[in-house]
């Protein structure tokens, strides 16, 4: 555990998760410097840079990429900009950490992967469950053969309610591209070596039924069959009134692992209403240590050139399932995946 | 809690669950007498009757139905005989408790229901989860509005492994007709008032892949959409190496209830291998109190003429989903239900 | 599992727990008849007998004991009457099940034991934890050597609040003689073969501090050292606002077992307040199956003459600790036990 | 969450926990620099300094204290040296973080407190439970009145086995001064405002009975009565074969909180042996985030001059109970505390 030369990081996109990642770089990682922030919104980069002591704030991406001190970038813009920024950053020779989804089409995914390869830069993607202690232990148990061959898999994401976003401002298919993409990566990661062959998805607007006929979905259930026979169900909902609920389950020929608990800690209250626990209410609380580990791995990837976290290929594989979901819901049928 | 005149019960079918029900009548219910057992296998009825002190043992159904002392029958034969026996028993004026599935076609279900109605006899069906304390509490919480409107529902049955039955002797579609039928009833029961509109099922032979091309299924996942928008997933597997795993989950607009734990009791062992609990290994252990309550309700139904447990109509409703599953798997498509 | 000739039971004392035991005999045990109830309170025995269909109701003990049909009695009077009734019943040739505490002095305990021996009747005492599934599994794990030699033991009883009894009507030392006596038996039972050598007790009136100077105790903590070196802590309180809390813990050289959970079932509610479970609120709910098993064992003891549950000697051993507690609190010092 | 000027820290004592704290300063805190390490063992400071990139390594305390760059010191030497080092460091104008126990006599505790006051330097003591999420939530619930007035309190420390230290090298009373001192602080911290009035302790050598007659103790149970009537039990053992077990429980007039779970994460394995979880095996794993938060608070104390964590007075209060335990075990009697 030696101390290394600090790595210089630039943040692109100073929104909610971008600000959190900037804090992680500046405040939770000893061997990374936050040297610049770029955001087109007037004052946004400047304000965050001032708070975190980052020396540079830009409103344009090109300025940030032109900064030769920066070795790696953290991309946390709206999803539709991700691919282009990955490509530009890779062309500028920067290591890239890109929030999920890295791309919204397979062509874009391929373009991002190719750019990173051409630029010889590490490309890591933001799938949070891989960095969670419980999920990592689950994967280790599977690797150790403790549950045999996976047969039934479950992964779910339920975002904490109340749901107060404006459905009109949420791009169609967000539940697949941005929410369930986590679960699709989880299904793939917890089913090592298996390839998805068939996807059936249903989606609806149950939280905001008034937007059901506007193409908005806040609830979805997806069934995925894999080439090893295993059958997986991924499930999402935008409004869990009890908190941020992230769970996984892998049942196999020899046993099962389950991961995830919405309870925040072991502190349990017993009173006249019964027994109770507080819950996780935000991803940045639940995954605070996981998100830090994720960026620490990115810092290490910058140093070594080796990506140990999820790669551009992983992002592409999860996206392929999300795209199949879109097809399945649109055409109301099962979609086969060509591997 | 007054003591009532004991009710006279006859058992039809002295197999595993039939013998257990006979024990419940003879040994766990004070106000029921086990007066007869019928089973075509030579000596089977006689042996069980001797063990339990039942005065009559028959090899034919008609003998038992002709016994005028008998007020109610418990039907625990192989599933394919259920409907005809229900009809004959009802015609003989006996109250009927029939193990699931009551019928394998909707016509048979209607026939059984009509016979009970014509005979003015109570008809109760064996869906075990309704009698489990945790599931009953879950339903009560839903009725009390504690989770709002159901949106995502899960029910699963995993039978304890190792799986040592001969797949060749198991009728096709057993996983839907005999195993998941429990879960279908659970989905309906925990989603009060909702009607299923669409069913998509996948099934495979993952436990015994050598029987995959012989129409055998040991693993299945079923998605059901209801007319209130809720989406349910039912799941079954014949070989859970860790025990008899029965769980339910209902997520709604205001919260969630979960029910079921494979851990057998609160006794927890901490040793050099970590923390561990023993598990339920058999339905007759897990549901011993539920199965007794189920028959106590049947005894009460005989007395009052009112069925408080699951009825012939409930059996028909669960069967409709099972039949849709068979269609869905056979034709590899989503099946709409006509309500 | 054969059916046996029913055994005829008489209940002595128609109070809360007596009525419950009478219901168990009449309604939950198939091979026992409740043939008589005796209670000096005018109408009490009669009312309960009518409810439960018991053919005889008496206001005097001697009448009941004179009833030659009665093979065994269940004694559930106030504690101070227990010993004399045990003796009289034994002299009348009745098998005896006596609620705890069987006696309040060692002389009385010896007298009861001697009477049962002289009368050649089974004598069983009401220690409820022995019949609880979790505690029984814990004891089995200890017997199997799974935790090595016991070193630290904990047993607690917390009665459900609110506490609305009149402290003035509760005999002094009740917390030791009637409440913690359960825990003392538990400590002995979970530490097989060990003998207590030293007891230090503290007690106070924390629930009703206004009665602190009247010799009333609602809270107590007892430390017991055993001749195998193990150190135990027993603890009681009369007012757990969250329910009826019964727990045990045995830590040994190789591991630990814990037993007891105030949560009523696996049904868990997740809502805007977090995660919650309902709790046990009454011993007769928590131990309903244990109390039935306890009386089933008594019925079996009547038949076989063999007591498999806690005996008069067990009652004496637990009492010895309770008496040491009284001495310890009175004299504010550690009390040595002579074995 | 602004970035502050980094604070310069020196480590005194490069043993197990000292090395861990050094890693925290160097690798887990962005706003602290590890500028020096002192340890009398030849090469020890140098080796750790090289690993962690600390520029200075000393074999003498005075050299380190003479380093004018150092603003605060972390004292992690054997306990018997703590007080003198606290005093010297305070006299040298360094802020002080001292591992528990800060002192072994009340005079020493007073001396340390006085030195910090005279030197106008912050003095913080290392009680780990205060920084654990669950314990902090428990204290918050108590402060919020959720359990009413504390009546029964429990705190325990069980160190992970196997126990392979040499009992001959462990100073007498270590179980009170070094292990249970944590629990005594916990009892005080979870019982805000209450003062201990009476202590009864028992201790034994159950892990290593061969050292029982040499004054070695590996197991202890302590009862503490407080001036608010509450009764607490603290308990320790050096060899929990199942891991590092840290728990707390506070029962009050309105309810209870429990804190601590030896299970390492929510990952649960279900296999043919039942249900199981891995456990915490080391304090530095269990408390990794707590230990970091502890030193982050110390860094903040250096900046602000305000100690928010446990103080010298807290150390003195916990020590008073430890000393009473020594008296209680030595004289085999209850010891009164003068407040």
PDB file of N, CA, C and O in Angstrom, chain A residues 1-3 23 26-31 51-52 133-134 137-138 146-147 255-260 264-270 289, chain D residues 1-3 23 26-31 51-52 133-134 137-138 147 255-260 264-270 289:
ATOM      1  N   UNK A   1       0.854  -1.211   0.000  1.00  0.00           N
ATOM      2  CA  UNK A   1       0.000   0.000   0.000  1.00  0.00           C
ATOM      3  C   UNK A   1       0.877   1.244   0.000  1.00  0.00           C
ATOM      4  O   UNK A   1       0.930   2.023   0.955  1.00  0.00           O
ATOM      5  N   UNK A   2       1.613   1.387  -1.093  1.00  0.00           N
ATOM      6  CA  UNK A   2       2.497   2.558  -1.125  1.00  0.00           C
ATOM      7  C   UNK A   2       1.737   3.761  -1.658  1.00  0.00           C
ATOM      8  O   UNK A   2       0.665   3.641  -2.232  1.00  0.00           O
ATOM      9  N   UNK A   3       2.301   4.901  -1.417  1.00  0.00           N
ATOM     10  CA  UNK A   3       1.713   6.156  -1.893  1.00  0.00           C
ATOM     11  C   UNK A   3       2.226   6.409  -3.305  1.00  0.00           C
ATOM     12  O   UNK A   3       3.413   6.246  -3.587  1.00  0.00           O
ATOM     13  N   UNK A  23     -16.516  15.426  -5.657  1.00  0.00           N
ATOM     14  CA  UNK A  23     -16.207  15.365  -4.225  1.00  0.00           C
ATOM     15  C   UNK A  23     -15.345  14.148  -3.899  1.00  0.00           C
ATOM     16  O   UNK A  23     -14.423  14.222  -3.090  1.00  0.00           O
ATOM     17  N   UNK A  26     -11.867  14.878  -5.043  1.00  0.00           N
ATOM     18  CA  UNK A  26     -11.219  15.938  -4.264  1.00  0.00           C
ATOM     19  C   UNK A  26     -11.080  15.583  -2.789  1.00  0.00           C
ATOM     20  O   UNK A  26     -10.093  15.959  -2.145  1.00  0.00           O
ATOM     21  N   UNK A  27     -12.059  14.865  -2.255  1.00  0.00           N
ATOM     22  CA  UNK A  27     -12.143  14.712  -0.806  1.00  0.00           C
ATOM     23  C   UNK A  27     -11.997  13.287  -0.304  1.00  0.00           C
ATOM     24  O   UNK A  27     -11.814  13.068   0.885  1.00  0.00           O
ATOM     25  N   UNK A  28     -12.183  12.308  -1.174  1.00  0.00           N
ATOM     26  CA  UNK A  28     -12.134  10.936  -0.674  1.00  0.00           C
ATOM     27  C   UNK A  28     -11.005  10.110  -1.269  1.00  0.00           C
ATOM     28  O   UNK A  28     -10.780   8.988  -0.843  1.00  0.00           O
ATOM     29  N   UNK A  29     -10.306  10.656  -2.247  1.00  0.00           N
ATOM     30  CA  UNK A  29      -9.176   9.920  -2.829  1.00  0.00           C
ATOM     31  C   UNK A  29      -7.898  10.719  -2.596  1.00  0.00           C
ATOM     32  O   UNK A  29      -7.779  11.856  -3.050  1.00  0.00           O
ATOM     33  N   UNK A  30      -6.955  10.118  -1.901  1.00  0.00           N
ATOM     34  CA  UNK A  30      -5.733  10.871  -1.586  1.00  0.00           C
ATOM     35  C   UNK A  30      -4.814  11.020  -2.793  1.00  0.00           C
ATOM     36  O   UNK A  30      -4.011  11.939  -2.846  1.00  0.00           O
ATOM     37  N   UNK A  31      -4.927  10.095  -3.731  1.00  0.00           N
ATOM     38  CA  UNK A  31      -3.963  10.101  -4.823  1.00  0.00           C
ATOM     39  C   UNK A  31      -4.561  10.587  -6.145  1.00  0.00           C
ATOM     40  O   UNK A  31      -4.138  10.183  -7.222  1.00  0.00           O
ATOM     41  N   UNK A  51     -15.859  25.410  -4.569  1.00  0.00           N
ATOM     42  CA  UNK A  51     -16.162  24.609  -3.376  1.00  0.00           C
ATOM     43  C   UNK A  51     -15.094  23.559  -3.100  1.00  0.00           C
ATOM     44  O   UNK A  51     -14.763  23.274  -1.959  1.00  0.00           O
ATOM     45  N   UNK A  52     -14.619  22.949  -4.172  1.00  0.00           N
ATOM     46  CA  UNK A  52     -13.725  21.799  -4.010  1.00  0.00           C
ATOM     47  C   UNK A  52     -12.256  22.151  -4.233  1.00  0.00           C
ATOM     48  O   UNK A  52     -11.394  21.272  -4.220  1.00  0.00           O
ATOM     49  N   UNK A 133     -19.839  -4.136  -1.459  1.00  0.00           N
ATOM     50  CA  UNK A 133     -19.255  -5.256  -0.725  1.00  0.00           C
ATOM     51  C   UNK A 133     -20.091  -6.527  -0.858  1.00  0.00           C
ATOM     52  O   UNK A 133     -19.575  -7.605  -1.152  1.00  0.00           O
ATOM     53  N   UNK A 134     -21.394  -6.407  -0.672  1.00  0.00           N
ATOM     54  CA  UNK A 134     -22.250  -7.602  -0.704  1.00  0.00           C
ATOM     55  C   UNK A 134     -22.281  -8.222  -2.096  1.00  0.00           C
ATOM     56  O   UNK A 134     -22.162  -9.445  -2.242  1.00  0.00           O
ATOM     57  N   UNK A 137     -19.028  -9.947  -2.778  1.00  0.00           N
ATOM     58  CA  UNK A 137     -18.958 -11.243  -2.085  1.00  0.00           C
ATOM     59  C   UNK A 137     -19.819 -12.290  -2.788  1.00  0.00           C
ATOM     60  O   UNK A 137     -19.459 -13.471  -2.846  1.00  0.00           O
ATOM     61  N   UNK A 138     -20.963 -11.862  -3.300  1.00  0.00           N
ATOM     62  CA  UNK A 138     -21.837 -12.781  -4.030  1.00  0.00           C
ATOM     63  C   UNK A 138     -21.141 -13.334  -5.270  1.00  0.00           C
ATOM     64  O   UNK A 138     -21.142 -14.540  -5.523  1.00  0.00           O
ATOM     65  N   UNK A 146     -19.863 -22.062  -5.104  1.00  0.00           N
ATOM     66  CA  UNK A 146     -20.695 -22.363  -3.937  1.00  0.00           C
ATOM     67  C   UNK A 146     -22.171 -22.558  -4.254  1.00  0.00           C
ATOM     68  O   UNK A 146     -22.904 -23.089  -3.419  1.00  0.00           O
ATOM     69  N   UNK A 147     -22.612 -22.093  -5.412  1.00  0.00           N
ATOM     70  CA  UNK A 147     -24.025 -22.288  -5.738  1.00  0.00           C
ATOM     71  C   UNK A 147     -24.193 -23.120  -7.005  1.00  0.00           C
ATOM     72  O   UNK A 147     -25.316 -23.269  -7.503  1.00  0.00           O
ATOM     73  N   UNK A 255     -27.194 -24.066  -4.746  1.00  0.00           N
ATOM     74  CA  UNK A 255     -27.604 -23.161  -3.689  1.00  0.00           C
ATOM     75  C   UNK A 255     -27.973 -21.796  -4.224  1.00  0.00           C
ATOM     76  O   UNK A 255     -28.362 -21.660  -5.391  1.00  0.00           O
ATOM     77  N   UNK A 256     -27.842 -20.796  -3.391  1.00  0.00           N
ATOM     78  CA  UNK A 256     -28.284 -19.452  -3.765  1.00  0.00           C
ATOM     79  C   UNK A 256     -27.448 -18.425  -3.015  1.00  0.00           C
ATOM     80  O   UNK A 256     -27.018 -18.663  -1.892  1.00  0.00           O
ATOM     81  N   UNK A 257     -27.232 -17.289  -3.657  1.00  0.00           N
ATOM     82  CA  UNK A 257     -26.743 -16.114  -2.924  1.00  0.00           C
ATOM     83  C   UNK A 257     -27.759 -14.995  -3.084  1.00  0.00           C
ATOM     84  O   UNK A 257     -28.360 -14.841  -4.142  1.00  0.00           O
ATOM     85  N   UNK A 258     -27.946 -14.227  -2.010  1.00  0.00           N
ATOM     86  CA  UNK A 258     -28.760 -13.010  -2.094  1.00  0.00           C
ATOM     87  C   UNK A 258     -27.914 -11.850  -1.602  1.00  0.00           C
ATOM     88  O   UNK A 258     -27.039 -12.014  -0.746  1.00  0.00           O
ATOM     89  N   UNK A 259     -28.169 -10.694  -2.162  1.00  0.00           N
ATOM     90  CA  UNK A 259     -27.362  -9.513  -1.878  1.00  0.00           C
ATOM     91  C   UNK A 259     -28.252  -8.291  -1.829  1.00  0.00           C
ATOM     92  O   UNK A 259     -29.161  -8.166  -2.636  1.00  0.00           O
ATOM     93  N   UNK A 260     -27.962  -7.395  -0.900  1.00  0.00           N
ATOM     94  CA  UNK A 260     -28.700  -6.137  -0.844  1.00  0.00           C
ATOM     95  C   UNK A 260     -29.709  -6.122   0.271  1.00  0.00           C
ATOM     96  O   UNK A 260     -30.421  -7.107   0.495  1.00  0.00           O
ATOM     97  N   UNK A 264     -30.485   0.471   6.611  1.00  0.00           N
ATOM     98  CA  UNK A 264     -29.283   1.296   6.520  1.00  0.00           C
ATOM     99  C   UNK A 264     -28.154   0.801   7.394  1.00  0.00           C
ATOM    100  O   UNK A 264     -26.973   0.960   7.074  1.00  0.00           O
ATOM    101  N   UNK A 265     -28.487   0.251   8.518  1.00  0.00           N
ATOM    102  CA  UNK A 265     -27.451  -0.249   9.429  1.00  0.00           C
ATOM    103  C   UNK A 265     -28.078  -1.288  10.325  1.00  0.00           C
ATOM    104  O   UNK A 265     -29.279  -1.562  10.244  1.00  0.00           O
ATOM    105  N   UNK A 266     -27.256  -1.855  11.213  1.00  0.00           N
ATOM    106  CA  UNK A 266     -27.776  -2.851  12.148  1.00  0.00           C
ATOM    107  C   UNK A 266     -28.579  -2.216  13.275  1.00  0.00           C
ATOM    108  O   UNK A 266     -29.175  -2.930  14.080  1.00  0.00           O
ATOM    109  N   UNK A 267     -28.619  -0.893  13.349  1.00  0.00           N
ATOM    110  CA  UNK A 267     -29.382  -0.258  14.440  1.00  0.00           C
ATOM    111  C   UNK A 267     -30.864  -0.564  14.252  1.00  0.00           C
ATOM    112  O   UNK A 267     -31.456  -0.239  13.241  1.00  0.00           O
ATOM    113  N   UNK A 268     -31.436  -1.178  15.255  1.00  0.00           N
ATOM    114  CA  UNK A 268     -32.833  -1.596  15.186  1.00  0.00           C
ATOM    115  C   UNK A 268     -33.576  -0.982  16.358  1.00  0.00           C
ATOM    116  O   UNK A 268     -33.110  -1.038  17.489  1.00  0.00           O
ATOM    117  N   UNK A 269     -34.726  -0.413  16.038  1.00  0.00           N
ATOM    118  CA  UNK A 269     -35.541   0.226  17.072  1.00  0.00           C
ATOM    119  C   UNK A 269     -36.737  -0.663  17.383  1.00  0.00           C
ATOM    120  O   UNK A 269     -37.429  -1.134  16.480  1.00  0.00           O
ATOM    121  N   UNK A 270     -36.952  -0.873  18.658  1.00  0.00           N
ATOM    122  CA  UNK A 270     -38.104  -1.639  19.126  1.00  0.00           C
ATOM    123  C   UNK A 270     -38.963  -0.667  19.943  1.00  0.00           C
ATOM    124  O   UNK A 270     -38.498  -0.159  20.974  1.00  0.00           O
ATOM    125  N   UNK A 289     -19.148   4.181  -0.314  1.00  0.00           N
ATOM    126  CA  UNK A 289     -17.850   3.509  -0.335  1.00  0.00           C
ATOM    127  C   UNK A 289     -17.613   2.839  -1.688  1.00  0.00           C
ATOM    128  O   UNK A 289     -16.493   2.813  -2.187  1.00  0.00           O
TER     129      UNK A 289
ATOM    130  N   UNK D   1     -18.616  21.629   2.075  1.00  0.00           N
ATOM    131  CA  UNK D   1     -17.548  20.626   1.975  1.00  0.00           C
ATOM    132  C   UNK D   1     -16.353  21.205   1.211  1.00  0.00           C
ATOM    133  O   UNK D   1     -16.017  20.769   0.118  1.00  0.00           O
ATOM    134  N   UNK D   2     -15.777  22.218   1.807  1.00  0.00           N
ATOM    135  CA  UNK D   2     -14.644  22.826   1.097  1.00  0.00           C
ATOM    136  C   UNK D   2     -13.353  22.096   1.452  1.00  0.00           C
ATOM    137  O   UNK D   2     -13.283  21.332   2.408  1.00  0.00           O
ATOM    138  N   UNK D   3     -12.350  22.331   0.629  1.00  0.00           N
ATOM    139  CA  UNK D   3     -11.042  21.715   0.845  1.00  0.00           C
ATOM    140  C   UNK D   3     -10.241  22.619   1.783  1.00  0.00           C
ATOM    141  O   UNK D   3     -10.220  23.838   1.629  1.00  0.00           O
ATOM    142  N   UNK D  23      -1.802   4.471   7.992  1.00  0.00           N
ATOM    143  CA  UNK D  23      -2.398   4.280   6.661  1.00  0.00           C
ATOM    144  C   UNK D  23      -3.612   5.177   6.464  1.00  0.00           C
ATOM    145  O   UNK D  23      -3.807   5.744   5.395  1.00  0.00           O
ATOM    146  N   UNK D  26      -2.335   8.647   5.851  1.00  0.00           N
ATOM    147  CA  UNK D  26      -1.640   8.790   4.573  1.00  0.00           C
ATOM    148  C   UNK D  26      -2.523   8.471   3.381  1.00  0.00           C
ATOM    149  O   UNK D  26      -2.391   9.084   2.319  1.00  0.00           O
ATOM    150  N   UNK D  27      -3.445   7.514   3.560  1.00  0.00           N
ATOM    151  CA  UNK D  27      -4.140   6.979   2.392  1.00  0.00           C
ATOM    152  C   UNK D  27      -5.646   7.213   2.397  1.00  0.00           C
ATOM    153  O   UNK D  27      -6.294   7.012   1.378  1.00  0.00           O
ATOM    154  N   UNK D  28      -6.219   7.522   3.537  1.00  0.00           N
ATOM    155  CA  UNK D  28      -7.676   7.638   3.566  1.00  0.00           C
ATOM    156  C   UNK D  28      -8.165   9.040   3.915  1.00  0.00           C
ATOM    157  O   UNK D  28      -9.351   9.317   3.851  1.00  0.00           O
ATOM    158  N   UNK D  29      -7.250   9.919   4.300  1.00  0.00           N
ATOM    159  CA  UNK D  29      -7.645  11.296   4.620  1.00  0.00           C
ATOM    160  C   UNK D  29      -6.945  12.239   3.655  1.00  0.00           C
ATOM    161  O   UNK D  29      -5.715  12.287   3.609  1.00  0.00           O
ATOM    162  N   UNK D  30      -7.736  12.997   2.894  1.00  0.00           N
ATOM    163  CA  UNK D  30      -7.104  13.867   1.901  1.00  0.00           C
ATOM    164  C   UNK D  30      -6.469  15.093   2.524  1.00  0.00           C
ATOM    165  O   UNK D  30      -5.566  15.691   1.951  1.00  0.00           O
ATOM    166  N   UNK D  31      -6.972  15.467   3.694  1.00  0.00           N
ATOM    167  CA  UNK D  31      -6.498  16.732   4.243  1.00  0.00           C
ATOM    168  C   UNK D  31      -5.580  16.548   5.443  1.00  0.00           C
ATOM    169  O   UNK D  31      -5.523  17.388   6.335  1.00  0.00           O
ATOM    170  N   UNK D  51       7.000   2.839   3.374  1.00  0.00           N
ATOM    171  CA  UNK D  51       5.786   2.312   2.752  1.00  0.00           C
ATOM    172  C   UNK D  51       4.757   3.386   2.469  1.00  0.00           C
ATOM    173  O   UNK D  51       4.079   3.363   1.448  1.00  0.00           O
ATOM    174  N   UNK D  52       4.643   4.301   3.401  1.00  0.00           N
ATOM    175  CA  UNK D  52       3.554   5.281   3.305  1.00  0.00           C
ATOM    176  C   UNK D  52       4.023   6.647   2.817  1.00  0.00           C
ATOM    177  O   UNK D  52       3.247   7.608   2.792  1.00  0.00           O
ATOM    178  N   UNK D 133     -21.572   3.614  12.411  1.00  0.00           N
ATOM    179  CA  UNK D 133     -22.864   4.119  11.932  1.00  0.00           C
ATOM    180  C   UNK D 133     -24.016   3.623  12.813  1.00  0.00           C
ATOM    181  O   UNK D 133     -24.870   4.397  13.234  1.00  0.00           O
ATOM    182  N   UNK D 134     -24.035   2.348  13.117  1.00  0.00           N
ATOM    183  CA  UNK D 134     -25.149   1.787  13.882  1.00  0.00           C
ATOM    184  C   UNK D 134     -25.190   2.350  15.297  1.00  0.00           C
ATOM    185  O   UNK D 134     -26.252   2.740  15.801  1.00  0.00           O
ATOM    186  N   UNK D 137     -26.379   5.901  15.229  1.00  0.00           N
ATOM    187  CA  UNK D 137     -27.830   5.970  15.043  1.00  0.00           C
ATOM    188  C   UNK D 137     -28.558   5.606  16.334  1.00  0.00           C
ATOM    189  O   UNK D 137     -29.613   6.163  16.645  1.00  0.00           O
ATOM    190  N   UNK D 138     -28.013   4.649  17.070  1.00  0.00           N
ATOM    191  CA  UNK D 138     -28.617   4.265  18.341  1.00  0.00           C
ATOM    192  C   UNK D 138     -28.614   5.425  19.323  1.00  0.00           C
ATOM    193  O   UNK D 138     -29.634   5.745  19.953  1.00  0.00           O
ATOM    194  N   UNK D 147     -36.690   5.755  23.006  1.00  0.00           N
ATOM    195  CA  UNK D 147     -36.806   4.597  23.911  1.00  0.00           C
ATOM    196  C   UNK D 147     -37.078   5.029  25.342  1.00  0.00           C
ATOM    197  O   UNK D 147     -37.075   4.204  26.256  1.00  0.00           O
ATOM    198  N   UNK D 255     -38.948   1.682  24.903  1.00  0.00           N
ATOM    199  CA  UNK D 255     -38.543   0.780  23.832  1.00  0.00           C
ATOM    200  C   UNK D 255     -37.096   0.365  23.961  1.00  0.00           C
ATOM    201  O   UNK D 255     -36.528   0.379  25.052  1.00  0.00           O
ATOM    202  N   UNK D 256     -36.490   0.006  22.859  1.00  0.00           N
ATOM    203  CA  UNK D 256     -35.125  -0.517  22.886  1.00  0.00           C
ATOM    204  C   UNK D 256     -34.437  -0.201  21.564  1.00  0.00           C
ATOM    205  O   UNK D 256     -35.076  -0.152  20.524  1.00  0.00           O
ATOM    206  N   UNK D 257     -33.131   0.000  21.644  1.00  0.00           N
ATOM    207  CA  UNK D 257     -32.320  -0.021  20.430  1.00  0.00           C
ATOM    208  C   UNK D 257     -31.265  -1.110  20.580  1.00  0.00           C
ATOM    209  O   UNK D 257     -30.732  -1.328  21.665  1.00  0.00           O
ATOM    210  N   UNK D 258     -30.975  -1.778  19.477  1.00  0.00           N
ATOM    211  CA  UNK D 258     -29.857  -2.728  19.453  1.00  0.00           C
ATOM    212  C   UNK D 258     -28.931  -2.325  18.307  1.00  0.00           C
ATOM    213  O   UNK D 258     -29.376  -1.787  17.293  1.00  0.00           O
ATOM    214  N   UNK D 259     -27.671  -2.581  18.484  1.00  0.00           N
ATOM    215  CA  UNK D 259     -26.669  -2.158  17.525  1.00  0.00           C
ATOM    216  C   UNK D 259     -25.595  -3.223  17.407  1.00  0.00           C
ATOM    217  O   UNK D 259     -25.194  -3.802  18.404  1.00  0.00           O
ATOM    218  N   UNK D 260     -25.112  -3.436  16.195  1.00  0.00           N
ATOM    219  CA  UNK D 260     -24.007  -4.361  15.997  1.00  0.00           C
ATOM    220  C   UNK D 260     -24.466  -5.683  15.434  1.00  0.00           C
ATOM    221  O   UNK D 260     -25.488  -6.228  15.846  1.00  0.00           O
ATOM    222  N   UNK D 264     -20.857  -9.781   8.055  1.00  0.00           N
ATOM    223  CA  UNK D 264     -20.015  -8.805   7.377  1.00  0.00           C
ATOM    224  C   UNK D 264     -20.769  -7.972   6.350  1.00  0.00           C
ATOM    225  O   UNK D 264     -20.448  -6.806   6.130  1.00  0.00           O
ATOM    226  N   UNK D 265     -21.731  -8.563   5.706  1.00  0.00           N
ATOM    227  CA  UNK D 265     -22.506  -7.822   4.710  1.00  0.00           C
ATOM    228  C   UNK D 265     -23.840  -8.515   4.543  1.00  0.00           C
ATOM    229  O   UNK D 265     -24.113  -9.535   5.168  1.00  0.00           O
ATOM    230  N   UNK D 266     -24.660  -7.959   3.657  1.00  0.00           N
ATOM    231  CA  UNK D 266     -25.966  -8.574   3.400  1.00  0.00           C
ATOM    232  C   UNK D 266     -25.848  -9.817   2.524  1.00  0.00           C
ATOM    233  O   UNK D 266     -26.842 -10.511   2.313  1.00  0.00           O
ATOM    234  N   UNK D 267     -24.665 -10.121   2.026  1.00  0.00           N
ATOM    235  CA  UNK D 267     -24.531 -11.309   1.172  1.00  0.00           C
ATOM    236  C   UNK D 267     -24.802 -12.556   2.008  1.00  0.00           C
ATOM    237  O   UNK D 267     -24.133 -12.812   3.002  1.00  0.00           O
ATOM    238  N   UNK D 268     -25.778 -13.322   1.579  1.00  0.00           N
ATOM    239  CA  UNK D 268     -26.196 -14.498   2.320  1.00  0.00           C
ATOM    240  C   UNK D 268     -26.119 -15.701   1.394  1.00  0.00           C
ATOM    241  O   UNK D 268     -26.574 -15.640   0.255  1.00  0.00           O
ATOM    242  N   UNK D 269     -25.523 -16.751   1.917  1.00  0.00           N
ATOM    243  CA  UNK D 269     -25.362 -17.978   1.128  1.00  0.00           C
ATOM    244  C   UNK D 269     -26.351 -19.018   1.629  1.00  0.00           C
ATOM    245  O   UNK D 269     -26.464 -19.256   2.830  1.00  0.00           O
ATOM    246  N   UNK D 270     -27.045 -19.620   0.697  1.00  0.00           N
ATOM    247  CA  UNK D 270     -27.977 -20.703   1.002  1.00  0.00           C
ATOM    248  C   UNK D 270     -27.442 -21.946   0.302  1.00  0.00           C
ATOM    249  O   UNK D 270     -27.358 -21.969  -0.930  1.00  0.00           O
ATOM    250  N   UNK D 289     -14.322   2.333   8.299  1.00  0.00           N
ATOM    251  CA  UNK D 289     -14.879   3.660   8.048  1.00  0.00           C
ATOM    252  C   UNK D 289     -14.971   4.471   9.343  1.00  0.00           C
ATOM    253  O   UNK D 289     -14.755   5.672   9.346  1.00  0.00           O
TER     254      UNK D 289
END
